[in-house]
XYZ file of N, CA, C and O in Angstrom:
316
model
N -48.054 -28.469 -35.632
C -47.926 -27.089 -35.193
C -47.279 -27.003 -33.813
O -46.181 -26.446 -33.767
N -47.841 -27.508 -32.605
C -47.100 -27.680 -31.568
C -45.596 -27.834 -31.543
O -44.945 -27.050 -30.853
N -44.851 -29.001 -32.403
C -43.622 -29.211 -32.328
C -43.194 -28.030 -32.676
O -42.763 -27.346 -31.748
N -43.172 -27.475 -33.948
C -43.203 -26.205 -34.490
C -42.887 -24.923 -33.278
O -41.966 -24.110 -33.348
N -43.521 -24.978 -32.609
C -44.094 -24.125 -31.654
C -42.696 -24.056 -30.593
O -41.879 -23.173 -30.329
N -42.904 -25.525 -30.135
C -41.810 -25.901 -29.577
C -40.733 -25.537 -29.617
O -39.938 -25.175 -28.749
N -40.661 -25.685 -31.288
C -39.060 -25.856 -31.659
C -38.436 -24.314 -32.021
O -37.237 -24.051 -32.114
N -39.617 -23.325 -32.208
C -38.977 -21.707 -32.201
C -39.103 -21.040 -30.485
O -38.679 -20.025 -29.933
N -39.916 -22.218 -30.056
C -39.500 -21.805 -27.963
C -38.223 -22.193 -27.645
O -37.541 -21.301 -27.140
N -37.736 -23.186 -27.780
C -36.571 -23.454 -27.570
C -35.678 -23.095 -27.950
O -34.728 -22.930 -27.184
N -35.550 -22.750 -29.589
C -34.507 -21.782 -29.627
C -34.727 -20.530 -28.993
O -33.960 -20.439 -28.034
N -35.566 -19.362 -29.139
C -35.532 -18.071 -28.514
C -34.778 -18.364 -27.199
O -33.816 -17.627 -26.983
N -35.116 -19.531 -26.082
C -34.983 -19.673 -24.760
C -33.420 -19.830 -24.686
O -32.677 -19.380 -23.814
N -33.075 -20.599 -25.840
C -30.851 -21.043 -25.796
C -30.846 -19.609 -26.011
O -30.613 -18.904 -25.029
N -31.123 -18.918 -27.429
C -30.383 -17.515 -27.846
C -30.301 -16.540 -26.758
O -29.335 -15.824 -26.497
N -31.827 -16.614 -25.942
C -31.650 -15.960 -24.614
C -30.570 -16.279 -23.314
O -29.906 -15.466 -22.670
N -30.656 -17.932 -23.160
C -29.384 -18.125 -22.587
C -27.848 -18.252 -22.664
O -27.068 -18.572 -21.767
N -27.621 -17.954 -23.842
C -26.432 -17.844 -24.699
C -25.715 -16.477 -24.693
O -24.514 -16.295 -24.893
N -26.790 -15.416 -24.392
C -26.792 -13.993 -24.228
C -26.568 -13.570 -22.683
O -25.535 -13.111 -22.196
N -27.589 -13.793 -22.143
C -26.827 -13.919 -20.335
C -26.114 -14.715 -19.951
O -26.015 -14.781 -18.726
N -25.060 -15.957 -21.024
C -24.121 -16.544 -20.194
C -22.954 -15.091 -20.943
O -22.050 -14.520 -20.333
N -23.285 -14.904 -22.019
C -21.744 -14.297 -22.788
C -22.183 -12.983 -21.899
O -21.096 -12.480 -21.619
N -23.019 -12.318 -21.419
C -22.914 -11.341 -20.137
C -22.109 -11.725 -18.950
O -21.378 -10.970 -18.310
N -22.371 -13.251 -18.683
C -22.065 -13.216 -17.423
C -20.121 -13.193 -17.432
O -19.328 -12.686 -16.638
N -19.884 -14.080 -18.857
C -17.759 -14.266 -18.782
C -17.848 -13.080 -18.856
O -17.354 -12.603 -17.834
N -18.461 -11.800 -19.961
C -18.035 -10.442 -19.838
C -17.894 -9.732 -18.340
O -17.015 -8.911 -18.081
N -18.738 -10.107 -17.553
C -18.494 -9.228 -16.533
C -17.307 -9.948 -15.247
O -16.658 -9.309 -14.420
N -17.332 -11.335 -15.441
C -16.380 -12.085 -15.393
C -14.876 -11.326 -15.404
O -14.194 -10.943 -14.453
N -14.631 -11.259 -16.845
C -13.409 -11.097 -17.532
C -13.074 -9.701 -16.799
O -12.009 -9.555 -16.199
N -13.903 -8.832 -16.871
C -13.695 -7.539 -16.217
C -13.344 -7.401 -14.693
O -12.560 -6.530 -14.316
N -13.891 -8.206 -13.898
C -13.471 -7.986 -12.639
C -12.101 -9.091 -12.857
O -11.920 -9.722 -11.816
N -11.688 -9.245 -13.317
C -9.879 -9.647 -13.465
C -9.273 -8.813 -12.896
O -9.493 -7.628 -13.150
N -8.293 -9.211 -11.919
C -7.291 -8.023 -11.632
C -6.341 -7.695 -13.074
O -6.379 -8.481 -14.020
N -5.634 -6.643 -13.100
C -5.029 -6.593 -14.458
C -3.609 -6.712 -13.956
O -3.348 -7.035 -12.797
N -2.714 -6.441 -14.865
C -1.428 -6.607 -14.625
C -1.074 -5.469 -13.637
O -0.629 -5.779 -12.531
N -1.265 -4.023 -14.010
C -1.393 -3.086 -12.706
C -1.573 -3.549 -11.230
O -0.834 -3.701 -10.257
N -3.175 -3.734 -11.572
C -3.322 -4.800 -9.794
C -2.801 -5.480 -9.562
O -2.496 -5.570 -8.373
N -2.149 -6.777 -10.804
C -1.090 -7.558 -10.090
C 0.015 -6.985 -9.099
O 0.069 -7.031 -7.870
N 0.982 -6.363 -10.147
C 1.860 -5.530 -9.371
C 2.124 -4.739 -8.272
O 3.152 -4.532 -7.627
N 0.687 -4.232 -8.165
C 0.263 -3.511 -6.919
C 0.239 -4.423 -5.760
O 0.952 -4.263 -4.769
N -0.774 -5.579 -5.949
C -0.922 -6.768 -4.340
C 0.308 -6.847 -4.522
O 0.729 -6.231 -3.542
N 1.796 -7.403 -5.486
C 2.683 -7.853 -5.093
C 3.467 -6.810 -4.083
O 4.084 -7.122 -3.064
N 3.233 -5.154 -4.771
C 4.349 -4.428 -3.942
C 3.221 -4.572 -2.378
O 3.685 -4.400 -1.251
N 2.066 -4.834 -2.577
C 1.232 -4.487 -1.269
C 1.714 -5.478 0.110
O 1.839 -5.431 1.334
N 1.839 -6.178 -0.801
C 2.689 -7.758 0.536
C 3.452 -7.128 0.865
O 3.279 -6.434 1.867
N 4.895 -7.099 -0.009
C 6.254 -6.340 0.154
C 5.921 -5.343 1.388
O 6.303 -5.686 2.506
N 5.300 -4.255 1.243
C 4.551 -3.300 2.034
C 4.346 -3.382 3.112
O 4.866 -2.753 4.034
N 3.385 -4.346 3.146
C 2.549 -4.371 4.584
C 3.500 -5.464 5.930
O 3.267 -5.648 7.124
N 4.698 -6.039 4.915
C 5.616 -6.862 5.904
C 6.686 -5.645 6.694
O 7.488 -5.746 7.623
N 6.360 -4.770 6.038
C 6.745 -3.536 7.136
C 6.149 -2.411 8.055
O 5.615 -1.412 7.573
N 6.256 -2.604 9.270
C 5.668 -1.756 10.478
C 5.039 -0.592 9.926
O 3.851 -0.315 10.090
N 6.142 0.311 9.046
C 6.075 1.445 8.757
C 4.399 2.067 8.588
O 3.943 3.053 9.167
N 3.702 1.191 7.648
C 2.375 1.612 6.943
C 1.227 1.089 8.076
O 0.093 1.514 7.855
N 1.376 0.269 9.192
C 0.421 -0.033 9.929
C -0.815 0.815 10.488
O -1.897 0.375 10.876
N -0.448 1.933 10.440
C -1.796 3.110 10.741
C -2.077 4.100 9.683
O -2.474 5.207 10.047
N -1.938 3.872 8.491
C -2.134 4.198 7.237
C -2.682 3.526 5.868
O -2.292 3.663 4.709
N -3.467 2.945 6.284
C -3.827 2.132 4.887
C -4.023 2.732 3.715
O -4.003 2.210 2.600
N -4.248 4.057 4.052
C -4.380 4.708 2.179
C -3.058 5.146 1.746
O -3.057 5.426 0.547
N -1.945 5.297 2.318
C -0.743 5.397 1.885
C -0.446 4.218 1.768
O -0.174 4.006 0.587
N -0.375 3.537 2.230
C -0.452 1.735 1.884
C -0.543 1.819 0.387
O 0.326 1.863 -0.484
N -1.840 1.828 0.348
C -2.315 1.646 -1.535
C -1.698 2.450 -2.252
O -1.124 2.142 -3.296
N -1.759 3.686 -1.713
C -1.145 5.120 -3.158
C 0.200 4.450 -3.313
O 0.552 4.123 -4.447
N 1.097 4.182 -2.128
C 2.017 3.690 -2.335
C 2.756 2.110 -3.471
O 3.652 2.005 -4.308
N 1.624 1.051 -2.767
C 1.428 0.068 -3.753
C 0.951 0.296 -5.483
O 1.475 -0.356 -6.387
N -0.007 1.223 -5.685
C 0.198 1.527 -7.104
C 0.862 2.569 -7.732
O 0.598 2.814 -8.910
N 1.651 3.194 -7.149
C 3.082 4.181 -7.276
C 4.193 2.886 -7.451
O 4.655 2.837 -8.591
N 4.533 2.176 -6.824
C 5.179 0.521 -7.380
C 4.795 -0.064 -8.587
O 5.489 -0.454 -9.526
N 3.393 -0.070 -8.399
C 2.687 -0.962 -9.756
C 3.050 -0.109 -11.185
O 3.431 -0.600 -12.247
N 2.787 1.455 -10.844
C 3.009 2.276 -11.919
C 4.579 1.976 -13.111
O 4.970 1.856 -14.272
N 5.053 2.004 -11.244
C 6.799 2.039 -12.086
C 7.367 0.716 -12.206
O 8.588 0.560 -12.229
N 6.524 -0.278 -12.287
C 6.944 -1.224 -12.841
C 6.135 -1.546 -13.850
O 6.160 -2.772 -13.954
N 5.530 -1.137 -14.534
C 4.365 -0.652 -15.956
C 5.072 -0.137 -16.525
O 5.325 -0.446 -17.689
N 5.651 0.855 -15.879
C 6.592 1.838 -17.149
C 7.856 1.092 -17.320
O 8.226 1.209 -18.488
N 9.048 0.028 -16.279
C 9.703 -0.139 -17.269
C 9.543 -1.380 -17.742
O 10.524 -2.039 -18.087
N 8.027 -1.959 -17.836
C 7.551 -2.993 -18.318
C 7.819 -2.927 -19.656
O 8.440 -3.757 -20.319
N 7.170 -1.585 -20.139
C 6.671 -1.086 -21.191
C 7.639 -0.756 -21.941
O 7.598 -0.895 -23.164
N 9.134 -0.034 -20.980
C 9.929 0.130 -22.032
C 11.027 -0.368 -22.261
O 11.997 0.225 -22.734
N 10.959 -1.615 -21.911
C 11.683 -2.969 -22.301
C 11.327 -3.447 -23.651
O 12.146 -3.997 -24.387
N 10.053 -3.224 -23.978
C 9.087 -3.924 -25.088
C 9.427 -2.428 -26.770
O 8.861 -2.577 -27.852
């Protein structure tokens, strides 16, 4: 009986850890930057190597994903 015992503890305990690891790549996978964000840090470098945006950081960004946008769209309509 013990082994028994054992042997449906140990599984419940993997199925349980099998379940909070496939939580953990899910939330993983999600904080991925996406291809958007890619595009965006790239125009954001481009960006910030110019004076211009130095006392503006939120035009900084609107700006960087206004780049990211329009290079999505003619990502998209290449394909």
């Amino acid at each position: 009986l013990s082994d028994w015992s054992s042997d449906v503890c140990s599984s419940d305990l993997t199925k349980q850890r099998i379940s909070e690891l496939e939580a953990e790549i899910a939330r993983l996978k999600a904080a991925q930057p996406t291809l958007r964000d890619q595009f965006a840090m790239a125009a954001l470098t481009g960006l910030l190597s110019d004076n211009e945006y130095d006392d503006e950081p939120d035009r900084v960004c609107e700006a960087s994903y206004s780049y990211a946008d329009l290079m999505m769209e003619a990502r998209n309509a290449k394909d």
